[in-house]
PDB file of C-alpha atoms in Angstrom:
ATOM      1  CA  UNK A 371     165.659  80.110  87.556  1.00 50.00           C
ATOM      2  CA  UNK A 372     169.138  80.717  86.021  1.00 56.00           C
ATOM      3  CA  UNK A 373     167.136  82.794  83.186  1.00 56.00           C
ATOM      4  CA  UNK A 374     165.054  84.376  84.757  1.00 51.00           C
ATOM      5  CA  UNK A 375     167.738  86.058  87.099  1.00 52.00           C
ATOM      6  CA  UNK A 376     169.695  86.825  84.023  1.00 53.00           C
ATOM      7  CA  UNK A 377     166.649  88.319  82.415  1.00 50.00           C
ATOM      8  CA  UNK A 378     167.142  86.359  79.216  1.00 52.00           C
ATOM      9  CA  UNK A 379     163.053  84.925  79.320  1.00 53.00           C
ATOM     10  CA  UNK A 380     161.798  87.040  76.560  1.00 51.00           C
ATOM     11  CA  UNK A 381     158.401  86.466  75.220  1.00 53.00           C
ATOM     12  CA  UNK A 382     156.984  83.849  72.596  1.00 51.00           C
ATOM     13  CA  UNK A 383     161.011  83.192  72.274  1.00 58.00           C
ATOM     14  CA  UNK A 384     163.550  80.513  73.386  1.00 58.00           C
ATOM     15  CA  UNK A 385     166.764  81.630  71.837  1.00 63.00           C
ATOM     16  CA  UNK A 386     168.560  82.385  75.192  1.00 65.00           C
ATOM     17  CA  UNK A 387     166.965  79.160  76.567  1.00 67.00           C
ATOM     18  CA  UNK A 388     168.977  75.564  76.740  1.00 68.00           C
ATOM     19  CA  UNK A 389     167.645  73.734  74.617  1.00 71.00           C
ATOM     20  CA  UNK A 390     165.162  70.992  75.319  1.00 73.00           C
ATOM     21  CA  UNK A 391     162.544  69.317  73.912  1.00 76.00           C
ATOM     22  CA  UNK A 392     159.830  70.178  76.682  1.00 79.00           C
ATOM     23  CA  UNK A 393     159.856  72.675  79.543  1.00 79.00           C
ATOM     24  CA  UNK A 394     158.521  71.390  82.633  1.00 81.00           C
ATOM     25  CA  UNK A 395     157.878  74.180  84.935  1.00 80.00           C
ATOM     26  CA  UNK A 396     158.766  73.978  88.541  1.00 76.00           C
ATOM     27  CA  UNK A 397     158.349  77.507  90.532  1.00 74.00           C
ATOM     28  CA  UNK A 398     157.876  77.363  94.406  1.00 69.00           C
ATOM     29  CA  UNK A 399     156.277  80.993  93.341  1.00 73.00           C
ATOM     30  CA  UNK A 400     152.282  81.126  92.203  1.00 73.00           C
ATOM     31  CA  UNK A 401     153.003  84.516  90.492  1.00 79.00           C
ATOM     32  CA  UNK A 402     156.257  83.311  89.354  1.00 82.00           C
ATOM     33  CA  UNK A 403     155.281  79.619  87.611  1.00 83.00           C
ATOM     34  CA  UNK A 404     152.330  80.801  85.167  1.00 83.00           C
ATOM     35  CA  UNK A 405     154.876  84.022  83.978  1.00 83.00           C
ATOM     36  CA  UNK A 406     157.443  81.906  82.997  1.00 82.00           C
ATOM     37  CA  UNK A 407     154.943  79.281  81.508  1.00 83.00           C
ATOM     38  CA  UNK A 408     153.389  82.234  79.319  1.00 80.00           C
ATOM     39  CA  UNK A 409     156.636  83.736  78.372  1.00 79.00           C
ATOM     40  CA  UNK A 410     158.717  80.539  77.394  1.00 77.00           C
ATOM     41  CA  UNK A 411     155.183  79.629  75.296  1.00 77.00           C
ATOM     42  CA  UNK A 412     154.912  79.997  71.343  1.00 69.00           C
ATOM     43  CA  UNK A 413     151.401  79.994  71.228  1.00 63.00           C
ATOM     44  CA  UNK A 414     148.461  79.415  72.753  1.00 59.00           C
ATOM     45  CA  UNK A 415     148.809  75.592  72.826  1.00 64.00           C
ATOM     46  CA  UNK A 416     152.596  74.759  73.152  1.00 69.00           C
ATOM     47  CA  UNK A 417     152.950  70.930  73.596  1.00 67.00           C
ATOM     48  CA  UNK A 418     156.561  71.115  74.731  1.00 77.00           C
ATOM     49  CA  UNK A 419     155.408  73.478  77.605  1.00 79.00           C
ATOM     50  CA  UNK A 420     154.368  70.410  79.214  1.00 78.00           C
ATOM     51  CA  UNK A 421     152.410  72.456  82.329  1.00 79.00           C
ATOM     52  CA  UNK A 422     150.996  75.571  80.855  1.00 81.00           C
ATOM     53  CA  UNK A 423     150.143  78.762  82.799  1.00 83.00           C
ATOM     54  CA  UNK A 424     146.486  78.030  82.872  1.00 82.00           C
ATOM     55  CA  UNK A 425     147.013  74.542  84.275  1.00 81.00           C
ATOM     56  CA  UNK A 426     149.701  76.234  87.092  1.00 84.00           C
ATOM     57  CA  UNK A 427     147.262  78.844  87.847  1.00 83.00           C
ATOM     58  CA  UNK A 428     144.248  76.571  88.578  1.00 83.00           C
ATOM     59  CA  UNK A 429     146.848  74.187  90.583  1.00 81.00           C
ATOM     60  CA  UNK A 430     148.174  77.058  92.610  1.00 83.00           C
ATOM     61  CA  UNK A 431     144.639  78.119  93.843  1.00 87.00           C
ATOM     62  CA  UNK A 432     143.025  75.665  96.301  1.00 89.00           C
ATOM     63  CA  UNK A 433     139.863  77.031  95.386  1.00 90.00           C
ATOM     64  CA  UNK A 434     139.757  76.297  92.073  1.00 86.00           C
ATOM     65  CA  UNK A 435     141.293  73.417  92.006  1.00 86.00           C
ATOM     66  CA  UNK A 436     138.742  72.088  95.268  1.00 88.00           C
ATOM     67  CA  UNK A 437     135.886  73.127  92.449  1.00 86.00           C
ATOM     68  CA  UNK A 438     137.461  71.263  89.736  1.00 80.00           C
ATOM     69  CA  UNK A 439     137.673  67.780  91.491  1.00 81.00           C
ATOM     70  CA  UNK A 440     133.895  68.876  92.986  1.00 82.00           C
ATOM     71  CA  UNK A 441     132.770  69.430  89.330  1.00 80.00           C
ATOM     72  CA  UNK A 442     133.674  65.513  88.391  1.00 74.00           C
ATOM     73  CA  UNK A 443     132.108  63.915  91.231  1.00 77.00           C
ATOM     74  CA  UNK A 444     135.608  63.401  93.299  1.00 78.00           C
ATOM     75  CA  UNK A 445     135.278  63.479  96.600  1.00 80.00           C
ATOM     76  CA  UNK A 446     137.217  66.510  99.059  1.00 85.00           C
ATOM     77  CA  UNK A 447     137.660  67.556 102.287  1.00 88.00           C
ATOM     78  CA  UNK A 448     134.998  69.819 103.099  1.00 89.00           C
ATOM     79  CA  UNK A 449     135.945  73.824 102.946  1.00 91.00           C
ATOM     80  CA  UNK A 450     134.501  77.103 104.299  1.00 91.00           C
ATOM     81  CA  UNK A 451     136.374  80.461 102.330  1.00 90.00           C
ATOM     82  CA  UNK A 452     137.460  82.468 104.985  1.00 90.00           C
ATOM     83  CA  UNK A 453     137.634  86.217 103.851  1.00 88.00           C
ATOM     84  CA  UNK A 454     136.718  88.247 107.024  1.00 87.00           C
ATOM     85  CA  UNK A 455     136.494  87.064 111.298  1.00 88.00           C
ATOM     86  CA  UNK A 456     132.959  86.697 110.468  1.00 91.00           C
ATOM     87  CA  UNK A 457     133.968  84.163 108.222  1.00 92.00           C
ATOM     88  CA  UNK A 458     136.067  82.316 110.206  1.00 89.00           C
ATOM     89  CA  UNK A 459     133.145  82.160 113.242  1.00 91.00           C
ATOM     90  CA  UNK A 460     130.881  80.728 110.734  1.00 93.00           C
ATOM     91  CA  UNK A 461     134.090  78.206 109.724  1.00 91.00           C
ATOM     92  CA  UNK A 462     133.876  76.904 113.445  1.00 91.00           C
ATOM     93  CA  UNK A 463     130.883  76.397 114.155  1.00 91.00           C
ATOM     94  CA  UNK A 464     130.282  74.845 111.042  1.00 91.00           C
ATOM     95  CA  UNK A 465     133.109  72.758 110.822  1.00 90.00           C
ATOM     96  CA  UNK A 466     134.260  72.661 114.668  1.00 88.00           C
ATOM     97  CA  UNK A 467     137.823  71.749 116.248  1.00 87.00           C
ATOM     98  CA  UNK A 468     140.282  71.594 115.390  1.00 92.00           C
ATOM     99  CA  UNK A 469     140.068  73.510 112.366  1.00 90.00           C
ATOM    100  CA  UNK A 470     143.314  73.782 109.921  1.00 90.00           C
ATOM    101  CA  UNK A 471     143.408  77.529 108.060  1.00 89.00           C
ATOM    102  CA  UNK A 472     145.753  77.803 105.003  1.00 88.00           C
ATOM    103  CA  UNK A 473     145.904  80.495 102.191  1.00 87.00           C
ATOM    104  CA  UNK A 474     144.211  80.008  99.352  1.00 86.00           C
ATOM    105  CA  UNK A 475     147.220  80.584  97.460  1.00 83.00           C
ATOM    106  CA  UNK A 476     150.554  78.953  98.517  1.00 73.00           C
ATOM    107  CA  UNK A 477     152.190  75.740  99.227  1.00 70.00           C
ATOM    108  CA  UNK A 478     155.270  73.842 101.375  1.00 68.00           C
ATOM    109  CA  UNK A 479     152.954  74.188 104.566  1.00 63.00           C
ATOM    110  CA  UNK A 480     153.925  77.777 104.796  1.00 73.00           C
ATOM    111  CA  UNK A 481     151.451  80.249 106.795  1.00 75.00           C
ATOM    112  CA  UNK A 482     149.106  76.737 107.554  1.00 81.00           C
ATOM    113  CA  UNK A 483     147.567  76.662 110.909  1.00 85.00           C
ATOM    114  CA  UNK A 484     146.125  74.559 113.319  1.00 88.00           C
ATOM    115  CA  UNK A 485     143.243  75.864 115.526  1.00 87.00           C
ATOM    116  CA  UNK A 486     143.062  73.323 118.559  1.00 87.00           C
ATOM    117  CA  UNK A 487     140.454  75.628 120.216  1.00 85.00           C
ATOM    118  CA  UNK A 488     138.010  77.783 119.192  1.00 83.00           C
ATOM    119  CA  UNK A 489     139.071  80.197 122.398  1.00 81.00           C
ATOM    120  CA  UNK A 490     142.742  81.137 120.772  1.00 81.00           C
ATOM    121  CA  UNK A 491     141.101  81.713 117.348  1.00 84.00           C
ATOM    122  CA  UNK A 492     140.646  85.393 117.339  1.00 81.00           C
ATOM    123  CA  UNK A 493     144.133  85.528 118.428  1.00 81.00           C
ATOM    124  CA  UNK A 494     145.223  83.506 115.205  1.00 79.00           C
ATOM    125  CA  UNK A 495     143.462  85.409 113.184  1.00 78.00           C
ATOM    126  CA  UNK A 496     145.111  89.106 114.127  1.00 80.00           C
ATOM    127  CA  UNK A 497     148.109  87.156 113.174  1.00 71.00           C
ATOM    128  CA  UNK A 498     146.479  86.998 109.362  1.00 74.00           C
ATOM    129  CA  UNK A 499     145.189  91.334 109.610  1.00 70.00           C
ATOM    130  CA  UNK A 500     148.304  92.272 111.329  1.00 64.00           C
ATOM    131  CA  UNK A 501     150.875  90.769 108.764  1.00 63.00           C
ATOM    132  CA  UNK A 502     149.191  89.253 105.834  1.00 60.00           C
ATOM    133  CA  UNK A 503     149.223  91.065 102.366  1.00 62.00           C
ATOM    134  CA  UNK A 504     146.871  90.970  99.326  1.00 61.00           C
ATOM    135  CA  UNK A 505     146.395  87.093  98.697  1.00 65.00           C
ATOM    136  CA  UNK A 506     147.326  86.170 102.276  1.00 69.00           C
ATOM    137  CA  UNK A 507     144.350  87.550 103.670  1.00 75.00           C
ATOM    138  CA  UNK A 508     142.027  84.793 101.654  1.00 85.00           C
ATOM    139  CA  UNK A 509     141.770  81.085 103.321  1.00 88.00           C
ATOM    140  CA  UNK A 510     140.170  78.075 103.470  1.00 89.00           C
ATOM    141  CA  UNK A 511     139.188  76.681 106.763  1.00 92.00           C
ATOM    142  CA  UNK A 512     139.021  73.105 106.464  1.00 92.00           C
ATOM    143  CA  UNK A 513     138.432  70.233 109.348  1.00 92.00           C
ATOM    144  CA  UNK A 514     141.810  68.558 110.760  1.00 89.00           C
ATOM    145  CA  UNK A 515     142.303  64.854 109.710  1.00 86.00           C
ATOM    146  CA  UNK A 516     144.478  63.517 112.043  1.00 83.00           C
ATOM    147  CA  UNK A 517     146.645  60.467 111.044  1.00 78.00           C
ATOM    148  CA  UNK A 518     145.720  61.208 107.145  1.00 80.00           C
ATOM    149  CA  UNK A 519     148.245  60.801 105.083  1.00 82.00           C
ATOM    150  CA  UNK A 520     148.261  62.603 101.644  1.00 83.00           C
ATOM    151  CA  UNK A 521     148.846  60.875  97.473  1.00 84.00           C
ATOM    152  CA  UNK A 522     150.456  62.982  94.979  1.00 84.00           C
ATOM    153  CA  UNK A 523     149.966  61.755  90.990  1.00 85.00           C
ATOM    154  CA  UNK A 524     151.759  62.772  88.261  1.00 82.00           C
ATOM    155  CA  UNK A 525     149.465  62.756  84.917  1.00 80.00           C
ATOM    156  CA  UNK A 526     150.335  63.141  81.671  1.00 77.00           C
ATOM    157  CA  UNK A 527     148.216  63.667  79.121  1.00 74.00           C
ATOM    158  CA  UNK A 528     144.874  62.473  81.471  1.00 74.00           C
ATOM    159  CA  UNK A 529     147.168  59.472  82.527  1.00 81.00           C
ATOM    160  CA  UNK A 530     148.366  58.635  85.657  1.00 85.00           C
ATOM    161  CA  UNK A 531     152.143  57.594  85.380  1.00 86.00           C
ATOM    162  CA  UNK A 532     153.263  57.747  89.239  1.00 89.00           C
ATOM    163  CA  UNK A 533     151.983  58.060  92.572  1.00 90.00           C
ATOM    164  CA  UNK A 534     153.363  58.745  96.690  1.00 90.00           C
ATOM    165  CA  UNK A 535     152.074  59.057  99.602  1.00 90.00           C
ATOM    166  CA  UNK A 536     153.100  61.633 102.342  1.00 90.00           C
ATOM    167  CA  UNK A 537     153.122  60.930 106.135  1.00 87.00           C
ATOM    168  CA  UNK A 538     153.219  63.631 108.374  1.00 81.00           C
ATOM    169  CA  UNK A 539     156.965  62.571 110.539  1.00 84.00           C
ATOM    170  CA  UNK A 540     157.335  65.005 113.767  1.00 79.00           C
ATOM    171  CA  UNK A 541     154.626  67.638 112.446  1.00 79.00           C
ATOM    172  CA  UNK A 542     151.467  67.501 111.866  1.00 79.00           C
ATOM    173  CA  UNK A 543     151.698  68.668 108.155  1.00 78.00           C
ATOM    174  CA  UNK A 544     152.851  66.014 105.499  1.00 78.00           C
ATOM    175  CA  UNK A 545     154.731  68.092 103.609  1.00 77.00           C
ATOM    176  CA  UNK A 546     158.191  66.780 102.696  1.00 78.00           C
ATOM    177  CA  UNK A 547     159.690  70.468 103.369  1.00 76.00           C
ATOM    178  CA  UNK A 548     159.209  69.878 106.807  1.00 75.00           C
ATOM    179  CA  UNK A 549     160.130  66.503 107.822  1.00 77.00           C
ATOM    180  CA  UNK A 550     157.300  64.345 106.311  1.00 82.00           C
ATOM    181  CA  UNK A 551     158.032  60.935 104.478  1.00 88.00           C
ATOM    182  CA  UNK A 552     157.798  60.136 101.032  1.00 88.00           C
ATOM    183  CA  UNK A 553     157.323  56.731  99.650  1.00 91.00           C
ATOM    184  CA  UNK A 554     156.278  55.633  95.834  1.00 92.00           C
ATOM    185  CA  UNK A 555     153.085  53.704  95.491  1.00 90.00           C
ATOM    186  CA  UNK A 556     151.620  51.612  92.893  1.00 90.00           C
ATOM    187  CA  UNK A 557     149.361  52.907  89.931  1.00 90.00           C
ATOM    188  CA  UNK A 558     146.220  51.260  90.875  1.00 89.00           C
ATOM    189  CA  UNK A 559     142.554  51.603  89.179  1.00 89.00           C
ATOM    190  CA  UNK A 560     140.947  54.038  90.770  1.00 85.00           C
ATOM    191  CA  UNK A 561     144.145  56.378  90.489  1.00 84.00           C
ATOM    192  CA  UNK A 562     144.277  56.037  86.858  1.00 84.00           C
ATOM    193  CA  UNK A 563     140.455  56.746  86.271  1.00 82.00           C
ATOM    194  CA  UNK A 564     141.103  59.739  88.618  1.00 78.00           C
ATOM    195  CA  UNK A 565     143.511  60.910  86.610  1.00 74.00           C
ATOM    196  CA  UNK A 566     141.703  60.949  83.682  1.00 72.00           C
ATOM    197  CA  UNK A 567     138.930  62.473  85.041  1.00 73.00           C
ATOM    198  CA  UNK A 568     141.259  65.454  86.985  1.00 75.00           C
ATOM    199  CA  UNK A 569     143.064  65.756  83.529  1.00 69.00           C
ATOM    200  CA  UNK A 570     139.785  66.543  81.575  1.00 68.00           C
ATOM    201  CA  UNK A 571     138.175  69.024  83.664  1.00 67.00           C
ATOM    202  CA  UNK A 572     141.549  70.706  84.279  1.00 62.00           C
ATOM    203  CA  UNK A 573     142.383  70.073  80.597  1.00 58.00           C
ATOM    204  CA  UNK A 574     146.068  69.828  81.657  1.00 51.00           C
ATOM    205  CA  UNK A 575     148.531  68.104  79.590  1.00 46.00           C
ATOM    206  CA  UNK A 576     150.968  67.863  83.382  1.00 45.00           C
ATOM    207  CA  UNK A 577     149.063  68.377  86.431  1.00 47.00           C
TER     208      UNK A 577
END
């Protein structure tokens, strides 16, 4: 962050850069991340750019990365894009109450909402005209799990090194930003071979 307020992230070059022998990128930005992956990166395939700007970009966008696990047989929760009201009436009466809405692009738990009823969802949704911009505007609708918890992996190279599990502490999101615990977990089977199998259709050397 240092270099990019200080300008010095010139492309295809390092020079101005500490030096290091990978770059693991960490941007709470979706524009942001991927431009600094591509700029720091000497080529197409840059090893020591450990998660490139393709990899970020598919990440960053719930849709594509919802398609990605979908294309290798993993199960998800089940989604309806939400693009216009029209969309979000189908969303309810397809996936019912309560509904959670979140931008396709975007993490932290930031702009996610919870529609308890389908009376006050109108109302939610001038929220999204009246004040969202460009990417804001596109969501996923999705159906509310309560009690779920939520497992992060870290994979390198296909291979799932660590694991934790989120629980949702005084909110009903479980992200650690707002109040959520975080505890390790163990590696087990069926996280590895999901790793492996995340890591090949996303092709991502960190994901």
């Amino acid at each position: 962050a240092d270099c990019l307020h200080r300008g010095v992230l010139w492309c295809g070059s390092r020079d101005e850069l500490p030096s290091a022998g990978a770059y693991l990128i960490r941007s709470r930005s979706f524009v942001r991340g991927p431009l600094i992956a591509e700029s720091i990166a000497s080529g197409a395939r840059d090893d020591t750019v450990i998660n490139s700007a393709e990899t970020i970009g598919i990440c960053s966008n719930k849709v594509s990365a919802l398609a990605k696990l979908r294309q290798v047989g993993l199960p998800t929760v089940p989604y309806r894009l939400v693009l216009t009201r029209a969309d979000l009436a189908a969303a309810l009466e397809l996936l019912g109450c309560p509904l959670v809405l979140k931008p396709v692009y975007g993490g932290l738990g930031r702009r996610v909402m919870l529609v308890r009823e389908p009376a006050v969802a109108d109302s939610m949704y001038d929220y999204v005209e009246h004040y969202g911009q460009n990417f804001d505007r596109a969501l996923i609708a999705q159906p509310y799990l309560a009690g779920a918890s939520d497992v992060r992996v870290l994979a390198i190279d296909g291979e799932a090194i660590a694991a934790m599990e989120r629980t949702p502490v005084g909110d009903w999101r479980a992200n650690v930003e707002l109040g959520a615990a975080a505890a390790p977990i163990g590696v087990d089977a069926a996280i590895k071979a999901m790793g492996g199998e995340v890591g090949e259709r996303i092709r991502a050397g960190s994901f």
